[in-house]
Amino acid sequence: MAEVKRVLDALVRSRRGGLAASAALGGLALLTGLALRATQREAPAGTAGKPAGTPVEAGALSDDDATLCLRIMVAASAADGVIDARERERLDAAVAESGLDLAGRQWLARELEDPATIDEIADRVRDPETGARVYAAARLAIDPDTMQERTFLRMLAEALDLDENAVARVETGLAA
């Protein structure tokens, strides 16, 4: 489903607040940047910091990774038992903007009916950068304003083996 990148891009760009300027560069680039920031290690005093991984071009995001991110965004949106009106409006707008075809819309409807579990997502993550990207996608999907959403994010971070510093760097990136 090649259109999944367009849906993911539109959904990430729909995020409001401090991300508006960054999102103008593209939702996939923003998502990749958040993941890169999360996987960076702090440099010792007096040395130049170097990212733990090599930067990935936003266009290099595979269809599988984009699908994984979209699946976790749906799961995060449903974490509190309901996809609220604001979450649904953002999703519908992203689908409309992307031009998702009938097969893609049917796939998304199935995901909404039966969202992926944290374990299903975590089992497909093979490296720290993908884990950070998946976490960032989940965090972008929701404003964790319920206990269920905060618990979902904590459990996701644990399942992805993200330490507190990586999670904090995603949060800092969201606040920028």
Coordinates of N, CA and C in Angstrom, one line a residue:
M1 N 0.9 -1.2 0.0 CA 0.0 0.0 0.0 C 0.9 1.2 0.0
A2 N 1.3 1.7 -1.2 CA 2.2 2.8 -1.3 C 1.6 4.1 -0.8
E3 N 0.3 4.3 -0.7 CA -0.3 5.5 -0.2 C -0.1 5.7 1.3
V4 N 0.4 4.6 2.0 CA 0.5 4.7 3.5 C 1.5 5.8 3.9
K5 N 2.5 6.1 3.1 CA 3.4 7.2 3.4 C 2.7 8.5 3.3
R6 N 1.8 8.7 2.4 CA 1.1 9.9 2.2 C 0.2 10.1 3.4
V7 N -0.5 9.1 3.8 CA -1.4 9.2 5.0 C -0.6 9.5 6.2
L8 N 0.5 8.8 6.4 CA 1.4 9.0 7.6 C 1.9 10.5 7.6
D9 N 2.4 10.9 6.4 CA 2.9 12.3 6.3 C 1.8 13.3 6.7
A10 N 0.6 13.1 6.1 CA -0.5 14.1 6.4 C -0.9 14.0 7.8
L11 N -0.9 12.9 8.4 CA -1.3 12.7 9.8 C -0.3 13.4 10.7
V12 N 1.0 13.2 10.5 CA 2.0 13.9 11.3 C 1.9 15.4 11.1
R13 N 1.8 15.8 9.9 CA 1.7 17.3 9.6 C 0.5 17.9 10.3
S14 N -0.6 17.1 10.5 CA -1.8 17.7 11.1 C -1.6 18.1 12.5
R15 N -0.5 17.7 13.1 CA -0.3 18.0 14.5 C -0.1 19.5 14.7
R16 N -0.8 20.1 15.6 CA -0.8 21.5 15.8 C 0.2 21.9 17.0
G17 N 0.3 23.2 17.2 CA 1.1 23.7 18.3 C 2.5 24.0 17.9
G18 N 3.5 23.6 18.7 CA 4.9 23.9 18.5 C 5.4 23.2 17.3
L19 N 4.7 22.2 16.8 CA 5.3 21.5 15.6 C 4.9 22.1 14.3
A20 N 4.1 23.1 14.3 CA 3.6 23.7 13.0 C 4.7 24.1 12.0
A21 N 5.7 24.8 12.5 CA 6.8 25.2 11.6 C 7.6 24.0 11.1
S22 N 7.9 23.1 12.0 CA 8.7 21.9 11.6 C 7.9 21.0 10.6
A23 N 6.6 20.9 10.9 CA 5.8 20.1 10.0 C 5.8 20.6 8.6
A24 N 6.0 21.9 8.4 CA 6.1 22.4 7.0 C 7.1 21.7 6.2
L25 N 8.1 21.2 6.8 CA 9.2 20.5 6.1 C 8.7 19.1 5.7
G26 N 7.6 18.6 6.2 CA 7.1 17.3 5.8 C 7.0 16.4 7.1
G27 N 5.9 15.7 7.2 CA 5.6 14.9 8.3 C 6.6 13.8 8.5
L28 N 7.0 13.1 7.4 CA 8.0 12.0 7.5 C 9.3 12.5 7.9
A29 N 9.7 13.7 7.5 CA 11.0 14.3 7.9 C 10.9 14.6 9.4
L30 N 9.8 15.1 9.9 CA 9.6 15.4 11.3 C 9.7 14.1 12.1
L31 N 9.0 13.1 11.7 CA 9.1 11.8 12.4 C 10.5 11.2 12.4
T32 N 11.2 11.3 11.3 CA 12.5 10.8 11.3 C 13.5 11.6 12.2
G33 N 13.2 12.9 12.2 CA 14.1 13.8 13.0 C 13.9 13.5 14.5
L34 N 12.6 13.3 14.9 CA 12.3 13.0 16.3 C 13.0 11.7 16.7
A35 N 13.0 10.7 15.8 CA 13.6 9.4 16.1 C 15.1 9.5 16.2
L36 N 15.7 10.3 15.3 CA 17.1 10.5 15.3 C 17.5 11.2 16.6
R37 N 16.8 12.2 17.0 CA 17.1 12.9 18.3 C 17.0 11.9 19.4
A38 N 16.0 11.1 19.4 CA 15.8 10.1 20.5 C 16.9 9.1 20.7
T39 N 17.6 8.8 19.5 CA 18.6 7.8 19.6 C 20.0 8.3 19.7
Q40 N 20.1 9.7 19.7 CA 21.4 10.3 19.9 C 21.9 10.1 21.4
R41 N 23.2 9.9 21.5 CA 23.8 9.8 22.9 C 24.4 11.2 23.2
E42 N 24.3 11.5 24.5 CA 24.9 12.7 25.0 C 26.4 12.7 24.8
A43 N 27.0 13.7 24.3 CA 28.4 13.8 24.2 C 29.1 14.2 25.5
P44 N 30.3 13.6 25.8 CA 31.0 14.0 27.0 C 31.3 15.5 26.9
A45 N 31.5 16.2 28.0 CA 31.8 17.6 28.0 C 33.1 17.9 27.2
G46 N 33.0 18.9 26.3 CA 34.2 19.2 25.5 C 34.4 18.5 24.2
T47 N 33.5 17.5 23.9 CA 33.6 16.8 22.6 C 32.4 17.1 21.8
A48 N 32.6 16.9 20.5 CA 31.5 17.1 19.6 C 30.6 15.9 19.6
G49 N 29.3 16.1 19.7 CA 28.3 15.0 19.8 C 28.1 14.4 18.4
K50 N 27.9 13.1 18.3 CA 27.7 12.5 17.0 C 26.5 11.5 17.2
P51 N 25.5 11.6 16.3 CA 24.4 10.7 16.4 C 24.8 9.2 16.5
A52 N 24.0 8.4 17.3 CA 24.3 7.0 17.4 C 24.1 6.3 16.1
G53 N 23.2 6.8 15.2 CA 23.0 6.2 13.9 C 23.2 7.2 12.8
T54 N 23.1 6.7 11.6 CA 23.3 7.6 10.5 C 21.9 8.2 10.1
P55 N 21.9 9.5 9.9 CA 20.6 10.1 9.5 C 19.9 9.4 8.3
V56 N 18.6 9.3 8.4 CA 17.9 8.6 7.3 C 17.1 9.7 6.6
E57 N 17.1 9.7 5.3 CA 16.3 10.6 4.5 C 14.8 10.2 4.7
A58 N 14.0 11.2 4.9 CA 12.5 10.9 5.1 C 12.0 10.0 4.0
G59 N 12.4 10.2 2.8 CA 11.9 9.4 1.6 C 12.4 7.9 1.7
A60 N 13.4 7.7 2.5 CA 14.0 6.3 2.6 C 13.1 5.4 3.6
L61 N 12.2 6.0 4.2 CA 11.3 5.3 5.1 C 10.6 4.2 4.3
S62 N 10.8 2.9 4.7 CA 10.1 1.9 3.9 C 8.6 1.9 4.1
D63 N 7.9 1.3 3.1 CA 6.5 1.1 3.3 C 6.1 0.3 4.5
D64 N 6.9 -0.7 4.8 CA 6.7 -1.5 6.0 C 6.8 -0.6 7.3
D65 N 7.9 0.2 7.4 CA 8.0 1.1 8.5 C 6.9 2.1 8.6
A66 N 6.5 2.7 7.5 CA 5.4 3.6 7.5 C 4.1 3.0 7.9
T67 N 3.9 1.8 7.5 CA 2.7 1.0 7.9 C 2.7 0.8 9.4
L68 N 3.9 0.4 9.9 CA 4.1 0.2 11.3 C 3.8 1.4 12.1
C69 N 4.3 2.6 11.7 CA 4.0 3.9 12.3 C 2.5 4.2 12.3
L70 N 1.9 4.0 11.1 CA 0.5 4.3 11.0 C -0.3 3.4 11.9
R71 N 0.0 2.1 12.0 CA -0.7 1.2 12.9 C -0.6 1.6 14.4
I72 N 0.6 2.1 14.8 CA 0.8 2.5 16.2 C 0.0 3.8 16.4
M73 N -0.1 4.6 15.4 CA -0.8 5.9 15.6 C -2.3 5.5 15.9
V74 N -2.8 4.6 15.1 CA -4.2 4.1 15.3 C -4.4 3.5 16.7
A75 N -3.4 2.6 17.1 CA -3.5 2.0 18.4 C -3.4 3.0 19.5
A76 N -2.5 3.9 19.4 CA -2.4 5.0 20.4 C -3.7 5.8 20.5
S77 N -4.3 6.1 19.4 CA -5.5 6.9 19.4 C -6.7 6.1 20.1
A78 N -6.6 4.8 20.0 CA -7.7 4.0 20.6 C -7.3 3.5 22.0
A79 N -6.1 3.9 22.6 CA -5.6 3.4 23.8 C -6.5 3.7 25.0
D80 N -7.3 4.8 25.0 CA -8.2 5.1 26.1 C -9.6 4.5 25.8
G81 N -9.7 3.7 24.8 CA -11.0 3.0 24.6 C -11.9 3.7 23.6
V82 N -11.5 4.9 23.2 CA -12.3 5.6 22.2 C -11.4 6.6 21.4
I83 N -11.7 6.6 20.1 CA -11.0 7.6 19.2 C -11.9 8.8 19.3
D84 N -11.4 9.9 20.0 CA -12.2 11.1 20.2 C -12.4 11.9 18.9
A85 N -13.2 12.8 19.0 CA -13.6 13.6 17.8 C -12.4 14.3 17.1
R86 N -11.5 14.8 17.9 CA -10.3 15.5 17.4 C -9.4 14.5 16.7
E87 N -9.2 13.3 17.4 CA -8.3 12.3 16.7 C -8.9 11.8 15.4
R88 N -10.2 11.6 15.4 CA -10.9 11.1 14.2 C -10.9 12.1 13.1
E89 N -11.1 13.4 13.5 CA -11.0 14.5 12.5 C -9.6 14.5 11.8
R90 N -8.6 14.4 12.6 CA -7.2 14.4 12.1 C -7.0 13.3 11.1
L91 N -7.5 12.1 11.5 CA -7.3 10.9 10.7 C -8.1 11.0 9.4
D92 N -9.3 11.5 9.5 CA -10.1 11.6 8.3 C -9.5 12.6 7.3
A93 N -9.0 13.7 7.9 CA -8.4 14.7 7.0 C -7.1 14.2 6.3
A94 N -6.3 13.4 7.1 CA -5.1 12.8 6.5 C -5.5 11.8 5.4
V95 N -6.5 11.0 5.6 CA -7.0 10.1 4.6 C -7.4 10.8 3.3
A96 N -8.2 11.9 3.5 CA -8.7 12.7 2.4 C -7.5 13.3 1.6
E97 N -6.6 13.9 2.4 CA -5.5 14.6 1.7 C -4.6 13.6 1.0
S98 N -4.5 12.4 1.5 CA -3.6 11.4 0.8 C -4.1 10.8 -0.4
G99 N -5.4 10.8 -0.6 CA -6.1 10.2 -1.7 C -6.1 8.7 -1.6
L100 N -6.2 8.2 -0.4 CA -6.1 6.7 -0.1 C -7.2 6.0 -0.9
D101 N -6.8 5.0 -1.6 CA -7.8 4.2 -2.4 C -8.7 3.4 -1.6
L102 N -9.7 2.7 -2.2 CA -10.7 1.9 -1.5 C -10.0 0.8 -0.7
A103 N -9.0 0.1 -1.3 CA -8.3 -1.0 -0.5 C -7.6 -0.4 0.7
G104 N -7.0 0.7 0.6 CA -6.4 1.4 1.7 C -7.3 1.8 2.8
R105 N -8.5 2.3 2.3 CA -9.5 2.7 3.3 C -10.1 1.5 4.0
Q106 N -10.2 0.4 3.3 CA -10.7 -0.8 4.0 C -9.7 -1.3 5.0
W107 N -8.4 -1.3 4.6 CA -7.4 -1.7 5.5 C -7.4 -0.8 6.8
L108 N -7.5 0.5 6.6 CA -7.6 1.4 7.8 C -8.8 1.2 8.6
A109 N -9.9 0.9 8.0 CA -11.1 0.6 8.7 C -11.0 -0.6 9.6
R110 N -10.3 -1.7 9.1 CA -10.0 -2.9 9.9 C -9.1 -2.5 11.0
E111 N -8.1 -1.7 10.8 CA -7.2 -1.3 11.9 C -7.9 -0.5 13.0
L112 N -8.9 0.3 12.6 CA -9.6 1.1 13.6 C -10.6 0.1 14.4
E113 N -11.1 -0.9 13.7 CA -12.0 -1.9 14.4 C -11.2 -2.7 15.4
D114 N -10.0 -3.1 15.0 CA -9.1 -4.0 15.8 C -7.7 -3.5 15.8
P115 N -7.4 -2.5 16.6 CA -6.0 -1.9 16.5 C -5.0 -2.9 17.0
A116 N -3.8 -2.7 16.4 CA -2.7 -3.6 16.8 C -2.4 -3.4 18.3
T117 N -1.8 -4.5 18.9 CA -1.4 -4.4 20.3 C 0.1 -3.9 20.3
I118 N 0.5 -3.5 21.5 CA 1.9 -3.1 21.7 C 2.8 -4.2 21.3
D119 N 2.5 -5.4 21.7 CA 3.4 -6.6 21.4 C 3.5 -6.8 19.9
E120 N 2.3 -6.7 19.2 CA 2.4 -7.0 17.8 C 3.3 -5.9 17.1
I121 N 3.2 -4.7 17.5 CA 4.1 -3.7 16.9 C 5.6 -3.9 17.4
A122 N 5.8 -4.1 18.6 CA 7.2 -4.3 19.1 C 7.9 -5.5 18.5
D123 N 7.1 -6.5 18.2 CA 7.7 -7.7 17.6 C 8.3 -7.4 16.2
R124 N 7.8 -6.4 15.6 CA 8.3 -6.1 14.2 C 9.4 -5.1 14.2
V125 N 9.7 -4.5 15.3 CA 10.8 -3.5 15.4 C 12.1 -4.2 15.6
R126 N 13.1 -3.9 14.7 CA 14.4 -4.6 14.6 C 15.6 -3.8 15.1
D127 N 15.4 -2.4 15.3 CA 16.6 -1.6 15.6 C 16.1 -0.4 16.4
P128 N 17.0 0.2 17.2 CA 16.6 1.4 18.0 C 16.0 2.5 17.3
E129 N 16.5 2.8 16.0 CA 15.9 3.9 15.3 C 14.5 3.7 14.9
T130 N 14.1 2.5 14.5 CA 12.7 2.1 14.2 C 11.9 2.2 15.5
G131 N 12.4 1.7 16.6 CA 11.7 1.8 17.8 C 11.4 3.2 18.2
A132 N 12.4 4.1 18.1 CA 12.2 5.5 18.4 C 11.2 6.2 17.5
R133 N 11.2 5.8 16.2 CA 10.3 6.3 15.2 C 8.9 5.9 15.5
V134 N 8.7 4.6 15.9 CA 7.4 4.1 16.3 C 6.9 4.8 17.5
Y135 N 7.7 5.0 18.5 CA 7.3 5.7 19.7 C 6.9 7.1 19.4
A136 N 7.7 7.8 18.6 CA 7.4 9.2 18.2 C 6.1 9.3 17.5
A137 N 5.8 8.3 16.6 CA 4.5 8.3 15.9 C 3.4 8.1 16.9
A138 N 3.5 7.3 17.8 CA 2.5 7.1 18.8 C 2.3 8.4 19.6
R139 N 3.4 9.0 20.0 CA 3.3 10.2 20.8 C 2.7 11.4 20.0
L140 N 3.0 11.4 18.7 CA 2.4 12.4 17.8 C 0.9 12.2 17.6
A141 N 0.4 11.0 17.7 CA -1.0 10.7 17.5 C -1.9 11.2 18.6
I142 N -1.3 11.3 19.8 CA -2.2 11.6 21.0 C -1.6 12.7 21.8
D143 N -2.5 13.4 22.5 CA -2.1 14.2 23.7 C -2.4 13.3 24.9
P144 N -1.4 12.8 25.6 CA -1.7 11.9 26.6 C -2.4 12.5 27.8
D145 N -3.7 12.7 27.7 CA -4.5 13.4 28.7 C -5.3 12.5 29.5
T146 N -5.1 11.2 29.3 CA -5.8 10.2 30.2 C -4.8 9.2 30.7
M147 N -5.2 8.6 31.8 CA -4.3 7.6 32.4 C -4.0 6.4 31.5
Q148 N -5.0 6.0 30.7 CA -4.8 4.9 29.7 C -3.8 5.3 28.7
E149 N -3.9 6.5 28.2 CA -2.9 7.0 27.1 C -1.5 7.0 27.7
R150 N -1.4 7.6 28.9 CA 0.0 7.6 29.5 C 0.5 6.2 29.8
T151 N -0.4 5.3 30.2 CA 0.1 3.9 30.5 C 0.4 3.3 29.2
F152 N -0.3 3.5 28.1 CA 0.0 3.0 26.8 C 1.4 3.4 26.3
L153 N 1.7 4.7 26.5 CA 3.0 5.2 26.0 C 4.1 4.6 26.9
R154 N 3.9 4.5 28.2 CA 4.9 3.9 29.1 C 5.2 2.4 28.7
M155 N 4.1 1.7 28.5 CA 4.2 0.3 28.1 C 4.9 0.1 26.7
L156 N 4.6 1.0 25.8 CA 5.2 1.0 24.5 C 6.7 1.3 24.6
A157 N 7.1 2.3 25.3 CA 8.5 2.6 25.5 C 9.2 1.3 26.1
E158 N 8.6 0.7 27.1 CA 9.2 -0.5 27.6 C 9.3 -1.6 26.6
A159 N 8.3 -1.9 25.8 CA 8.3 -2.9 24.9 C 9.3 -2.7 23.7
L160 N 9.6 -1.4 23.5 CA 10.5 -1.0 22.4 C 12.0 -0.9 23.0
D161 N 12.1 -1.1 24.3 CA 13.4 -1.0 24.9 C 14.0 0.4 24.8
L162 N 13.1 1.4 24.9 CA 13.5 2.8 24.9 C 13.8 3.3 26.4
D163 N 14.9 3.8 26.6 CA 15.2 4.3 28.0 C 14.5 5.6 28.2
E164 N 14.6 6.1 29.5 CA 13.9 7.3 29.8 C 14.5 8.5 29.1
N165 N 15.8 8.5 28.8 CA 16.4 9.6 28.1 C 15.9 9.7 26.7
A166 N 15.7 8.6 26.0 CA 15.2 8.6 24.6 C 13.8 9.1 24.6
V167 N 13.0 8.7 25.6 CA 11.6 9.2 25.7 C 11.6 10.7 25.9
A168 N 12.5 11.1 26.8 CA 12.6 12.6 27.1 C 13.0 13.4 25.9
R169 N 13.9 12.8 25.1 CA 14.3 13.5 23.9 C 13.2 13.6 22.9
V170 N 12.3 12.6 22.8 CA 11.1 12.7 21.9 C 10.2 13.9 22.5
E171 N 10.0 13.8 23.8 CA 9.1 14.9 24.3 C 9.7 16.3 24.1
T172 N 11.0 16.4 24.3 CA 11.7 17.7 24.0 C 11.5 18.1 22.6
G173 N 11.6 17.2 21.7 CA 11.4 17.5 20.3 C 10.0 17.9 20.0
L174 N 9.1 17.3 20.6 CA 7.7 17.7 20.4 C 7.4 19.1 21.0
A175 N 8.1 19.5 22.0 CA 7.9 20.8 22.6 C 8.6 21.9 21.9
A176 N 9.5 21.5 21.0 CA 10.3 22.6 20.3 C 9.5 23.3 19.3

